[in-house]
C-alpha cells in the first residue's frame, strides 16, 4: 500500500469507524455464534498473493463483526467500561505511525518525557503526595500495559525488598529458603491478577476476610508481610480501608500496593479523594484510564513512592541499551517487565486536552448518577435486592431468595442478546453486576435495561408452562393471555421501542418471545411441534424501529436453533458414547481426546467467567 492508497483507505476507515459508532445500536450487543464459527467463514491457510483491500474489508462485515461482542454498545453492562473515544483512537493512529519503541530516554526522548509529564499531571490531579511525582526525584510514575502488570511489578519490588532484608538477617541461608517464607495478603475480593502475580513471583498468597461492606480492614492484617489493597473491587466495587491498612503496613514495614484499576479514575473528582486518605503510607498505586477515562486500551498508570525499589528489582543493563544520558534521564525499561514500549502517553495527552478535567469529571459523575437511578429502580421492586453500596458506576443486584433464581435470570438476560451483564459471587450470594460502560450512557439506556430485566424476571417467576403428558395438549396450550396480563412492564417496554405498532402484533411477539426464552433456557421445553407452529407465525413479522430488533429470532435462525438443539443432543450422545468407550478402551480414548483438543469446533463452550 502506498501513501496515496493509504490516504484513500484511511478516510474510508475513519468513515467506517464513525458509522460503526453511530449505528452500533442496530447490532445485537452479543454475537450469536458457536466456538469455531470463524473457521467456517475464513480460509485455513494464509494467502500466497496479496489481496484487495475491498475484499479484506468485506470480510470484516461478513466474518468478523458477527463474532464481536460490542463493548461500546449502550446496552453493554458487563465487567467494567472499556475506555474509548475519538481523540484516543486518533492518538493511537499517530502513535502507530511514529512507531517508536520507547524503552529508554534515548530511544525516543519525547516518548519518555511525555509519559513522565502525564504521570505528574495525573498524580497531581488525584492529589498524590509529592513523593509519587517525578519532580520529587524520589518516586514517580510510568505507564504499564495493564493493572495486572502493575500488581506483578509491585510484588516483584516488594519481594526484592523483603529478600534484601532477609539476606541481611540470615546471610548463610539460601535464596530458596527466604522465598519460601514470603507471604502476600489481599482481600477475598481482590482481583484474580493478585493471585497470578503470587504464582509468577513465588509468593504465597493469603486471602483475608472482608467486613460487612466488603472492605479489607486493618485489624485482620496483623500477621501479613506484603499487602495488595483494592480500591473498587471488581465484584462489587467496595473499597479497602487504605488509611488503616497503610498504618499497619508502615508500622510492620510491609509493602502496600493499591490496585484501583476502575475506581482510581474517579479520584479526579474531589468528592472521592477521601478514598485515598492515608496514601502517604502506600508504596505504589495503579489505575486504568482505559477503563473509565475515555482512553483506549492499553493504559495503566502506576506510581511508586520510591523508584529505586522498583528499578533495583528489575534492572538488567546490557551494553547495547546503555546511553550517555543515563544519569539524568529515566529509562522506563527498568520500571516494568517488557523491554519494548509503545508511545501510550500520546493518547492520554490527547484525551486530557480534548475533554479537559471538567469534561472527564462530568462523565464519571454521570455514570455515578445513572447507577443511583438504576439502584432506585431495583429498590422499588420488592422481588429484588441490592447487594453492597453503590458508590460509583456499578450496581450489584439479585432476586430475593435462592441463588438459582438469579442465576437463571442472568442466563436469560444474556441469551436475549439485547443486554449484556456478568455475575459475581459476594459472601455466598450470586449477584448480577450492572455496570455503566459507554461514553455516552443515558438515562434511557438505564430505563431500557431495567424494563428488560423486570420483564424477563416476570417471565422467570411466572408459573412454568403446563406440559401434560398427553401430547395433544401441546397444541391446545394457550399461554397468550396469561403472559400478557402478567407482564405490564413488557408492554411498556415494547411501547417505547415499537411505538405505534399494532397491539395485537405486539402481543403475538411477546408470546413468541416468552416461548423462545423458555425454549432457550430450558431445553426440556423444546418441542418440535410448537416450533413448527411458531415458525409459521413468525415468518411475516419484523420490527426495526430506532434500530432495535425484537429479541425473537427470524425463522431461519429458528431453524438454526433447531439444528443447534439437535447438534447438542448429538453431542450429548457422543459424549455418553465416549465415556462408555473410554471405560472399554482407555488407550483409544486418549488418542481421540487429543484429536478432539486439536479441533476448535468440538471444544466445550466457554463458560462465562468473571475474570476482568
Ligand atoms: C479490571 C481490574 C483488574 C484487571 O485489569 P487489567 O488491566 O486487565 O489487568 C485488576 N484489578 C481490578 C480491581 C480491576 O477492576
Coordinates of C-alpha atoms and ligand atoms in Angstrom, one line a residue:
X1 CA 0.0 0.0 0.0
X2 CA 1.4 3.4 -1.0
X3 CA 0.8 6.8 0.6
X4 CA -1.9 7.6 -2.0
X5 CA -3.9 4.5 -1.3
X6 CA -3.3 4.9 2.4
X7 CA -5.0 8.4 2.2
X8 CA -8.0 6.9 0.4
X9 CA -8.3 3.8 2.7
X10 CA -7.6 5.9 5.8
X11 CA -10.6 8.2 5.0
X12 CA -12.8 5.2 4.3
X13 CA -11.7 3.6 7.6
X14 CA -12.5 6.7 9.6
X15 CA -15.9 6.7 7.9
X16 CA -16.3 3.1 8.8
X17 CA -15.4 3.7 12.4
X18 CA -17.8 6.7 12.7
X19 CA -20.6 4.7 11.1
X20 CA -19.9 1.8 13.4
X21 CA -20.0 4.0 16.5
X22 CA -23.2 5.9 15.5
X23 CA -25.1 2.9 14.3
X24 CA -24.0 0.5 17.0
X25 CA -27.5 0.2 18.4
X26 CA -28.7 -1.6 15.3
X27 CA -26.5 -4.5 16.2
X28 CA -27.1 -7.1 18.9
X29 CA -24.9 -6.4 21.8
X30 CA -23.7 -10.0 21.9
X31 CA -23.0 -12.3 19.0
X32 CA -24.9 -15.4 18.2
X33 CA -22.0 -17.8 17.2
X34 CA -20.6 -21.0 18.5
X35 CA -16.9 -21.7 19.2
X36 CA -15.2 -22.4 15.9
X37 CA -17.6 -20.3 13.8
X38 CA -14.8 -18.3 12.2
X39 CA -13.0 -21.3 10.7
X40 CA -16.1 -22.0 8.6
X41 CA -16.0 -18.5 7.2
X42 CA -12.3 -17.9 6.5
X43 CA -9.7 -20.0 4.7
X44 CA -7.5 -22.2 6.9
X45 CA -4.3 -21.1 5.1
X46 CA -2.7 -17.6 4.7
X47 CA -2.9 -16.2 1.1
X48 CA 0.1 -16.7 -1.1
X49 CA -0.6 -13.5 -3.0
X50 CA -1.7 -10.1 -1.6
X51 CA -5.4 -9.5 -1.7
X52 CA -7.6 -6.4 -2.5
X53 CA -8.3 -4.1 0.3
X54 CA -12.0 -4.1 -0.6
X55 CA -12.1 -7.9 -0.2
X56 CA -10.5 -7.6 3.2
X57 CA -13.0 -5.0 4.4
X58 CA -15.9 -7.0 3.0
X59 CA -14.7 -9.9 5.2
X60 CA -14.7 -7.7 8.2
X61 CA -18.5 -7.3 8.0
X62 CA -19.1 -10.9 6.8
X63 CA -16.9 -12.8 9.2
X64 CA -15.5 -10.6 12.0
X65 CA -18.5 -8.4 13.0
X66 CA -20.8 -11.4 13.5
X67 CA -18.4 -12.6 16.2
X68 CA -17.9 -9.3 18.0
X69 CA -19.3 -8.5 21.5
X70 CA -20.0 -4.8 21.2
X71 CA -18.3 -3.3 24.2
X72 CA -19.2 0.2 23.1
X73 CA -22.9 -0.7 22.8
X74 CA -25.2 1.3 25.1
X75 CA -26.7 -2.0 26.3
X76 CA -23.4 -3.5 27.3
X77 CA -23.2 -3.5 31.1
X78 CA -20.8 -6.3 31.8
X79 CA -17.3 -6.2 33.5
X80 CA -16.2 -2.6 33.7
X81 CA -16.2 0.0 31.0
X82 CA -13.6 -0.3 28.1
X83 CA -12.5 3.2 27.6
X84 CA -12.9 4.6 24.1
X85 CA -13.1 7.9 22.4
X86 CA -12.3 9.5 19.1
X87 CA -9.3 11.6 20.3
X88 CA -7.8 8.4 21.8
X89 CA -8.3 6.5 18.6
X90 CA -6.7 9.3 16.6
X91 CA -3.7 9.5 19.0
X92 CA -3.2 5.8 18.7
X93 CA -3.1 6.2 14.9
X94 CA -0.3 8.7 15.3
X95 CA 1.5 6.6 17.8
X96 CA 1.4 3.7 15.4
X97 CA 2.7 5.9 12.6
X98 CA 5.6 7.2 14.7
X99 CA 6.1 3.6 15.6
X100 CA 8.9 4.2 18.1
X101 CA 9.9 1.7 20.8
X102 CA 10.4 3.8 23.9
X103 CA 12.4 1.6 26.2
X104 CA 15.0 4.3 27.1
X105 CA 15.1 8.1 27.1
X106 CA 17.5 8.0 24.1
X107 CA 15.2 5.6 22.1
X108 CA 12.8 8.5 21.7
X109 CA 13.1 11.3 24.2
X110 CA 9.6 12.7 23.6
X111 CA 8.1 9.3 24.4
X112 CA 9.7 9.1 27.8
X113 CA 9.3 12.8 28.7
X114 CA 5.6 13.0 27.7
X115 CA 5.0 9.9 29.8
X116 CA 6.7 11.5 32.8
X117 CA 4.7 14.7 32.3
X118 CA 1.4 12.8 32.0
X119 CA 2.2 10.8 35.2
X120 CA 2.8 14.0 37.1
X121 CA -0.3 15.7 35.6
X122 CA -2.5 12.8 36.7
X123 CA -0.8 12.3 40.0
X124 CA -1.4 15.9 40.9
X125 CA -4.9 15.7 39.6
X126 CA -5.8 12.9 42.0
X127 CA -4.0 14.5 44.9
X128 CA -1.0 12.2 45.3
X129 CA 1.7 13.4 47.7
X130 CA 4.9 14.9 46.3
X131 CA 6.9 11.7 46.7
X132 CA 4.9 10.0 43.9
X133 CA 5.8 12.6 41.4
X134 CA 8.9 12.7 39.1
X135 CA 9.6 16.2 40.3
X136 CA 10.3 14.8 43.8
X137 CA 13.3 13.0 42.4
X138 CA 12.4 10.0 44.6
X139 CA 9.3 8.4 43.2
X140 CA 7.4 8.8 40.0
X141 CA 5.0 7.1 37.7
X142 CA 5.0 5.2 34.4
X143 CA 2.5 3.5 32.1
X144 CA 2.0 -0.2 32.4
X145 CA 0.2 -2.4 30.0
X146 CA -2.4 -3.5 32.5
X147 CA -3.4 -3.4 36.1
X148 CA -2.2 -7.0 36.3
X149 CA 1.3 -5.9 35.2
X150 CA 1.2 -3.2 37.8
X151 CA 0.4 -5.7 40.5
X152 CA 3.1 -8.1 39.4
X153 CA 5.7 -5.3 39.2
X154 CA 4.7 -4.2 42.7
X155 CA 5.0 -7.7 44.0
X156 CA 8.5 -8.1 42.5
X157 CA 9.5 -4.9 44.0
X158 CA 8.2 -5.9 47.4
X159 CA 9.8 -9.3 47.1
X160 CA 13.2 -7.7 46.3
X161 CA 12.9 -5.5 49.4
X162 CA 11.9 -8.4 51.6
X163 CA 14.7 -10.6 50.2
X164 CA 17.3 -7.9 50.8
X165 CA 16.3 -7.7 54.4
X166 CA 16.1 -11.4 55.0
X167 CA 19.6 -11.9 53.5
X168 CA 21.0 -9.3 55.8
X169 CA 19.4 -11.0 58.8
X170 CA 20.4 -14.6 57.7
X171 CA 23.3 -14.3 55.3
X172 CA 24.0 -18.1 55.5
X173 CA 20.6 -19.2 54.2
X174 CA 19.8 -19.9 50.6
X175 CA 17.6 -17.6 48.5
X176 CA 15.1 -20.5 48.1
X177 CA 14.8 -20.7 51.9
X178 CA 14.0 -17.0 52.1
X179 CA 11.5 -17.2 49.2
X180 CA 9.6 -20.0 50.9
X181 CA 9.0 -17.6 53.8
X182 CA 7.4 -14.8 51.8
X183 CA 3.6 -14.3 52.2
X184 CA 1.4 -11.7 50.5
X185 CA -2.0 -10.7 51.6
X186 CA -5.1 -9.3 49.9
X187 CA -8.8 -9.4 50.4
X188 CA -11.0 -12.2 49.4
X189 CA -12.4 -9.8 46.8
X190 CA -9.1 -8.8 45.3
X191 CA -8.8 -9.4 41.5
X192 CA -7.5 -12.7 40.3
X193 CA -4.4 -10.9 38.9
X194 CA -3.1 -10.7 42.5
X195 CA -3.2 -14.5 42.8
X196 CA -1.5 -14.7 39.4
X197 CA 1.3 -12.3 40.5
X198 CA 1.8 -14.6 43.5
X199 CA 2.2 -17.6 41.3
X200 CA 4.7 -15.9 39.0
X201 CA 6.6 -14.3 41.9
X202 CA 6.6 -17.5 44.0
X203 CA 5.0 -15.6 46.9
X204 CA 2.3 -17.4 48.8
X205 CA -0.9 -15.5 49.0
X206 CA -3.5 -15.4 51.7
X207 CA -7.0 -14.1 51.1
X208 CA -8.3 -12.2 54.1
X209 CA -11.9 -11.8 55.1
X210 CA -13.8 -8.5 54.4
X211 CA -16.2 -6.7 56.7
X212 CA -19.9 -6.2 56.0
X213 CA -19.1 -3.5 53.5
X214 CA -16.8 -5.9 51.6
X215 CA -13.8 -3.9 52.7
X216 CA -10.5 -5.2 54.0
X217 CA -9.7 -3.7 57.4
X218 CA -6.5 -3.1 59.3
X219 CA -7.4 -5.4 62.2
X220 CA -7.2 -8.6 60.1
X221 CA -3.8 -7.7 58.8
X222 CA -1.5 -8.0 61.8
X223 CA 0.2 -11.2 60.5
X224 CA 1.0 -10.0 57.0
X225 CA 4.3 -9.4 55.1
X226 CA 3.2 -7.7 51.9
X227 CA -0.3 -6.4 51.1
X228 CA -2.3 -5.6 47.9
X229 CA -5.3 -3.4 48.8
X230 CA -8.1 -2.8 46.3
X231 CA -10.0 0.4 45.7
X232 CA -13.1 -0.6 43.8
X233 CA -13.2 -4.4 43.8
X234 CA -14.2 -5.9 40.6
X235 CA -17.1 -7.9 42.1
X236 CA -18.9 -5.2 44.0
X237 CA -16.7 -2.0 43.8
X238 CA -16.0 -2.0 47.5
X239 CA -13.1 -0.1 49.0
X240 CA -10.4 -1.5 51.3
X241 CA -9.6 0.9 54.1
X242 CA -6.3 2.4 52.9
X243 CA -5.9 4.5 56.0
X244 CA -6.0 1.5 58.4
X245 CA -4.0 -0.8 56.1
X246 CA -1.4 1.9 55.5
X247 CA -0.8 2.4 59.2
X248 CA -0.4 -1.3 59.8
X249 CA 1.9 -1.6 56.8
X250 CA 4.1 1.3 57.8
X251 CA 4.3 0.0 61.4
X252 CA 5.3 -3.5 60.3
X253 CA 7.5 -2.5 57.3
X254 CA 5.1 -4.1 54.8
X255 CA 5.0 -3.1 51.1
X256 CA 1.5 -1.8 50.3
X257 CA 0.2 -1.7 46.7
X258 CA -3.2 -0.2 45.9
X259 CA -5.0 -1.7 42.9
X260 CA -7.6 0.9 41.9
X261 CA -8.0 -0.3 38.2
X262 CA -11.5 1.1 37.8
X263 CA -12.3 3.3 40.8
X264 CA -9.0 5.1 40.7
X265 CA -10.3 7.1 37.8
X266 CA -12.9 8.7 40.0
X267 CA -10.2 10.2 42.1
X268 CA -10.1 13.0 39.6
X269 CA -13.4 14.2 41.3
X270 CA -12.6 15.8 44.7
X271 CA -15.7 14.2 46.3
X272 CA -13.9 10.8 46.1
X273 CA -10.5 11.9 47.5
X274 CA -11.3 10.6 51.0
X275 CA -10.9 7.1 49.5
X276 CA -7.1 7.6 49.4
X277 CA -6.8 9.0 52.9
X278 CA -3.6 7.6 54.3
X279 CA -2.0 7.4 50.8
X280 CA 1.3 8.6 52.3
X281 CA 1.8 5.1 53.7
X282 CA 1.3 3.4 50.4
X283 CA 4.2 2.2 48.3
X284 CA 2.5 2.1 44.9
X285 CA -0.8 2.8 43.3
X286 CA -2.3 2.0 39.9
X287 CA -5.4 2.6 37.9
X288 CA -6.6 2.2 34.3
X289 CA -7.7 5.3 32.3
X290 CA -8.5 2.6 29.7
X291 CA -11.4 1.7 32.0
X292 CA -13.0 4.9 32.8
X293 CA -11.3 8.0 31.4
X294 CA -12.1 7.6 27.7
X295 CA -8.6 6.3 26.8
X296 CA -8.4 3.1 24.7
X297 CA -6.7 0.0 26.0
X298 CA -3.9 -0.2 27.0
X299 CA -3.1 2.5 29.6
X300 CA -2.4 1.7 33.2
X301 CA -1.0 4.5 35.4
X302 CA 1.3 3.3 38.1
X303 CA 3.0 5.4 40.7
X304 CA 5.7 4.4 43.2
X305 CA 7.0 6.4 46.1
X306 CA 10.5 5.0 45.6
X307 CA 11.5 4.3 42.1
X308 CA 14.7 2.7 43.3
X309 CA 12.8 -0.1 45.0
X310 CA 11.3 -0.8 41.6
X311 CA 14.4 -0.4 39.4
X312 CA 16.7 -2.3 41.6
X313 CA 14.3 -5.3 41.4
X314 CA 14.1 -5.2 37.6
X315 CA 17.4 -3.7 36.5
X316 CA 19.3 -5.6 33.8
X317 CA 21.6 -3.5 31.7
X318 CA 23.3 -5.0 28.6
X319 CA 25.8 -2.7 26.8
X320 CA 23.6 -2.2 23.7
X321 CA 20.9 -0.5 25.7
X322 CA 23.2 1.9 27.6
X323 CA 23.4 5.6 26.6
X324 CA 25.3 8.8 27.7
X325 CA 22.3 10.5 29.4
X326 CA 21.6 7.6 31.8
X327 CA 22.4 9.7 34.8
X328 CA 19.9 12.5 34.1
X329 CA 17.2 10.6 32.3
X330 CA 14.7 7.9 33.2
X331 CA 14.8 4.6 31.2
X332 CA 11.3 3.1 31.7
X333 CA 12.5 -0.3 30.7
X334 CA 13.6 -0.7 34.3
X335 CA 10.1 0.0 35.5
X336 CA 8.3 -3.0 34.1
X337 CA 8.6 -6.4 32.5
X338 CA 8.8 -5.8 28.8
X339 CA 11.7 -4.0 27.1
X340 CA 9.7 -2.5 24.2
X341 CA 7.1 0.1 25.0
X342 CA 4.6 1.8 22.8
X343 CA 4.1 5.6 22.8
X344 CA 1.0 5.3 25.0
X345 CA 1.3 8.7 26.7
X346 CA 0.1 10.3 23.5
X347 CA -3.5 9.1 23.8
X348 CA -3.7 10.2 27.4
X349 CA -2.4 13.6 26.4
X350 CA -4.9 13.9 23.6
X351 CA -7.8 12.8 25.8
X352 CA -6.9 15.1 28.7
X353 CA -6.6 18.1 26.3
X354 CA -9.7 17.3 24.3
X355 CA -12.1 16.9 27.2
X356 CA -10.3 18.8 30.0
X357 CA -10.5 17.8 33.6
X358 CA -14.1 19.1 33.7
X359 CA -15.2 17.1 30.8
X360 CA -13.9 13.9 32.3
X361 CA -15.3 14.6 35.7
X362 CA -18.7 15.2 34.2
X363 CA -18.6 11.7 32.5
X364 CA -17.6 10.0 35.8
X365 CA -20.3 11.8 37.7
X366 CA -22.9 11.0 35.1
X367 CA -22.1 7.3 35.4
X368 CA -22.4 7.5 39.2
X369 CA -25.7 9.3 38.9
X370 CA -27.1 6.7 36.4
X371 CA -26.0 3.9 38.8
X372 CA -28.1 5.6 41.6
X373 CA -31.1 5.7 39.3
X374 CA -30.7 2.0 38.5
X375 CA -30.3 1.3 42.2
X376 CA -33.6 3.2 42.9
X377 CA -35.3 1.1 40.3
X378 CA -34.1 -2.1 41.9
X379 CA -35.2 -1.0 45.3
X380 CA -38.6 -0.1 44.1
X381 CA -39.3 -3.7 43.1
X382 CA -39.6 -5.9 46.1
X383 CA -38.7 -9.0 44.1
X384 CA -35.2 -7.7 44.0
X385 CA -32.4 -6.6 46.4
X386 CA -29.3 -4.6 46.0
X387 CA -26.0 -6.1 47.4
X388 CA -23.2 -3.7 48.6
X389 CA -23.1 0.1 48.5
X390 CA -23.5 1.9 45.2
X391 CA -20.6 4.4 45.2
X392 CA -19.6 4.5 41.6
X393 CA -21.0 3.2 38.3
X394 CA -21.7 -0.3 39.4
X395 CA -24.8 -1.9 40.9
X396 CA -25.0 -5.4 42.2
X397 CA -28.5 -6.8 42.4
X398 CA -30.3 -10.1 42.7
X399 CA -33.7 -11.7 43.0
X400 CA -34.6 -12.2 46.7
X401 CA -34.2 -15.8 47.8
X402 CA -32.2 -18.7 46.4
X403 CA -29.2 -18.1 44.2
X404 CA -30.5 -20.3 41.4
X405 CA -33.2 -17.8 40.5
X406 CA -30.7 -15.0 39.9
X407 CA -28.5 -17.4 38.1
X408 CA -31.4 -18.2 35.7
X409 CA -32.2 -14.6 35.4
X410 CA -28.6 -13.8 34.4
X411 CA -28.8 -16.6 31.8
X412 CA -31.9 -15.4 30.1
X413 CA -30.8 -11.7 30.2
X414 CA -27.7 -12.6 28.2
X415 CA -29.5 -15.0 26.0
X416 CA -31.8 -12.2 24.9
X417 CA -28.7 -10.7 23.3
X418 CA -30.2 -7.2 24.0
X419 CA -28.3 -6.7 27.2
X420 CA -25.1 -8.0 28.5
X421 CA -24.2 -8.4 32.2
X422 CA -21.9 -10.7 34.2
X423 CA -22.4 -12.2 37.6
X424 CA -20.3 -12.2 40.8
X425 CA -20.4 -14.1 44.0
X426 CA -20.5 -12.0 47.1
X427 CA -20.4 -13.7 50.5
X428 CA -22.2 -16.7 49.1
X429 CA -24.7 -14.6 47.3
X430 CA -25.0 -14.8 43.5
X431 CA -25.5 -11.3 42.1
X432 CA -25.7 -9.7 38.7
X433 CA -23.4 -6.8 38.1
X434 CA -24.8 -3.9 36.3
X435 CA -22.0 -1.6 35.1
X436 CA -22.3 1.7 33.3
X437 CA -20.0 1.3 30.4
X438 CA -20.3 3.5 27.4
X439 CA -19.0 7.1 27.0
X440 CA -22.5 8.5 26.2
X441 CA -24.5 6.3 28.7
X442 CA -28.0 7.8 29.1
X443 CA -31.0 7.6 31.4
X444 CA -32.9 6.0 28.5
X445 CA -30.4 3.1 28.4
X446 CA -30.8 2.5 32.1
X447 CA -34.6 2.5 31.8
X448 CA -34.4 0.2 28.9
X449 CA -32.2 -2.2 30.8
X450 CA -34.4 -2.2 33.8
X451 CA -37.6 -2.8 31.8
X452 CA -35.9 -5.6 30.0
X453 CA -34.7 -7.1 33.3
X454 CA -38.1 -6.9 35.1
X455 CA -39.8 -8.3 32.0
X456 CA -37.5 -11.3 32.0
X457 CA -37.9 -11.7 35.7
X458 CA -41.6 -11.7 35.4
X459 CA -41.4 -14.5 32.8
X460 CA -39.0 -16.4 35.0
X461 CA -41.1 -16.1 38.1
X462 CA -44.4 -16.9 36.4
X463 CA -45.6 -20.5 36.9
X464 CA -44.0 -22.8 34.3
X465 CA -45.8 -23.7 31.2
X466 CA -48.2 -26.5 31.8
X467 CA -47.0 -29.6 29.9
X468 CA -49.3 -32.5 30.1
X469 CA -48.0 -36.0 29.3
X470 CA -50.9 -36.1 26.9
X471 CA -49.3 -35.0 23.6
X472 CA -52.4 -33.3 22.2
X473 CA -52.4 -30.7 24.9
X474 CA -49.4 -29.1 23.4
X475 CA -51.4 -28.0 20.5
X476 CA -54.2 -26.6 22.7
X477 CA -51.8 -24.8 25.0
X478 CA -52.9 -21.2 25.2
X479 CA -50.3 -19.2 27.1
X480 CA -51.0 -15.9 25.4
X481 CA -53.4 -14.1 27.8
X482 CA -51.5 -15.2 30.9
X483 CA -48.2 -13.8 29.8
X484 CA -49.7 -10.6 28.5
X485 CA -51.8 -9.8 31.5
X486 CA -49.0 -10.5 33.9
X487 CA -46.5 -8.6 32.1
X488 CA -47.2 -4.9 32.1
X489 CA -43.6 -3.9 32.0
X490 CA -43.1 -5.8 28.8
X491 CA -45.9 -3.8 27.2
X492 CA -44.4 -0.5 28.3
X493 CA -41.0 -1.5 27.2
X494 CA -42.2 -2.6 23.8
X495 CA -44.3 0.6 23.5
X496 CA -41.1 2.5 23.9
X497 CA -39.4 0.5 21.2
X498 CA -42.1 0.0 18.6
X499 CA -44.3 3.0 19.4
X500 CA -47.2 2.8 17.1
X501 CA -47.1 -0.8 16.3
X502 CA -50.3 -2.7 16.4
X503 CA -51.1 -4.0 19.8
X504 CA -52.1 -7.5 18.8
X505 CA -48.9 -7.8 16.8
X506 CA -47.1 -6.8 19.9
X507 CA -48.9 -9.4 21.9
X508 CA -48.1 -12.1 19.5
X509 CA -44.5 -11.1 19.6
X510 CA -44.4 -11.2 23.3
X511 CA -46.0 -14.6 23.4
X512 CA -43.4 -15.9 21.0
X513 CA -40.6 -14.3 22.8
X514 CA -41.7 -15.8 26.1
X515 CA -41.8 -19.1 24.4
X516 CA -38.4 -18.7 22.9
X517 CA -36.9 -17.7 26.1
X518 CA -38.3 -20.7 27.7
X519 CA -37.0 -22.9 25.0
X520 CA -33.6 -21.5 25.1
X521 CA -33.3 -21.5 28.9
X522 CA -35.0 -24.9 29.3
X523 CA -34.2 -27.4 26.6
X524 CA -36.9 -29.7 28.0
X525 CA -39.4 -27.2 26.9
X526 CA -38.3 -27.6 23.4
X527 CA -40.9 -29.2 21.3
X528 CA -40.8 -29.6 17.5
X529 CA -44.5 -29.2 17.2
X530 CA -44.5 -25.8 18.9
X531 CA -41.5 -24.8 17.0
X532 CA -43.2 -25.6 13.7
X533 CA -46.3 -23.6 14.6
X534 CA -44.2 -20.7 15.8
X535 CA -42.2 -20.8 12.6
X536 CA -45.4 -20.2 10.6
X537 CA -46.4 -17.3 12.8
X538 CA -43.1 -15.5 12.9
X539 CA -42.4 -15.5 9.2
X540 CA -44.1 -12.3 8.3
X541 CA -43.0 -10.5 11.4
X542 CA -40.3 -7.9 11.6
X543 CA -39.8 -4.8 13.7
X544 CA -36.9 -2.5 13.4
X545 CA -37.7 0.9 14.8
X546 CA -35.0 3.0 16.4
X547 CA -32.6 0.4 15.5
X548 CA -33.9 -2.1 18.0
X549 CA -34.7 -5.6 16.8
X550 CA -37.1 -7.8 18.7
X551 CA -35.4 -10.4 20.7
X552 CA -37.1 -13.2 18.9
X553 CA -35.3 -14.9 16.1
X554 CA -36.2 -15.0 12.4
X555 CA -37.5 -18.2 11.0
X556 CA -34.1 -19.1 9.6
X557 CA -32.4 -18.6 12.9
X558 CA -35.2 -20.7 14.4
X559 CA -34.2 -23.4 12.1
X560 CA -30.6 -22.8 13.0
X561 CA -31.6 -23.1 16.7
X562 CA -33.4 -26.3 15.9
X563 CA -30.3 -27.6 14.3
X564 CA -28.3 -26.4 17.3
X565 CA -30.5 -28.3 19.7
X566 CA -30.2 -31.4 17.6
X567 CA -26.5 -30.9 17.5
X568 CA -26.4 -30.5 21.2
X569 CA -28.3 -33.7 21.6
X570 CA -26.0 -35.4 19.3
X571 CA -23.1 -34.0 21.2
X572 CA -24.5 -35.4 24.4
X573 CA -25.0 -38.7 22.8
X574 CA -21.5 -38.6 21.5
X575 CA -20.2 -37.7 25.0
X576 CA -22.0 -40.7 26.5
X577 CA -20.7 -42.9 23.8
X578 CA -17.2 -41.6 24.5
X579 CA -17.5 -42.2 28.3
X580 CA -18.5 -45.8 27.5
X581 CA -15.7 -46.4 25.1
X582 CA -13.2 -44.8 27.5
X583 CA -14.1 -47.5 30.0
X584 CA -13.8 -50.2 27.4
X585 CA -10.6 -48.9 25.7
X586 CA -8.7 -46.2 27.5
X587 CA -5.8 -46.1 25.0
X588 CA -8.1 -45.4 22.1
X589 CA -10.0 -42.9 24.2
X590 CA -6.8 -40.9 25.0
X591 CA -6.0 -40.8 21.3
X592 CA -9.4 -39.5 20.4
X593 CA -9.2 -37.0 23.2
X594 CA -6.0 -35.5 21.8
X595 CA -7.6 -35.3 18.4
X596 CA -10.5 -33.5 19.9
X597 CA -8.4 -31.0 21.7
X598 CA -7.0 -30.1 18.3
X599 CA -10.4 -29.2 17.0
X600 CA -11.7 -25.9 18.0
X601 CA -15.2 -26.7 16.9
X602 CA -15.7 -29.5 19.3
X603 CA -14.1 -27.7 22.3
X604 CA -16.6 -27.2 25.1
X605 CA -18.4 -23.9 25.0
X606 CA -16.6 -21.3 27.1
X607 CA -18.3 -20.8 30.4
X608 CA -18.9 -17.2 31.2
X609 CA -16.3 -16.5 33.7
X610 CA -15.9 -13.4 35.7
X611 CA -12.3 -12.5 35.2
X612 CA -12.0 -8.9 34.1
Ligands
LIG1 C1 -10.1 -4.6 35.8 C2 -9.4 -4.9 37.0 C3 -8.1 -5.5 37.0 C4 -7.5 -6.1 35.7 O1 -7.1 -5.1 34.9 P1 -6.1 -5.4 33.7 O2 -5.6 -4.0 33.3 O3 -6.9 -6.1 32.7 O4 -5.0 -6.3 34.2 C5 -7.4 -5.7 38.2 N1 -7.9 -5.2 39.3 C6 -9.2 -4.6 39.4 C7 -9.7 -4.2 40.7 C8 -9.9 -4.5 38.3 O5 -11.1 -3.9 38.3

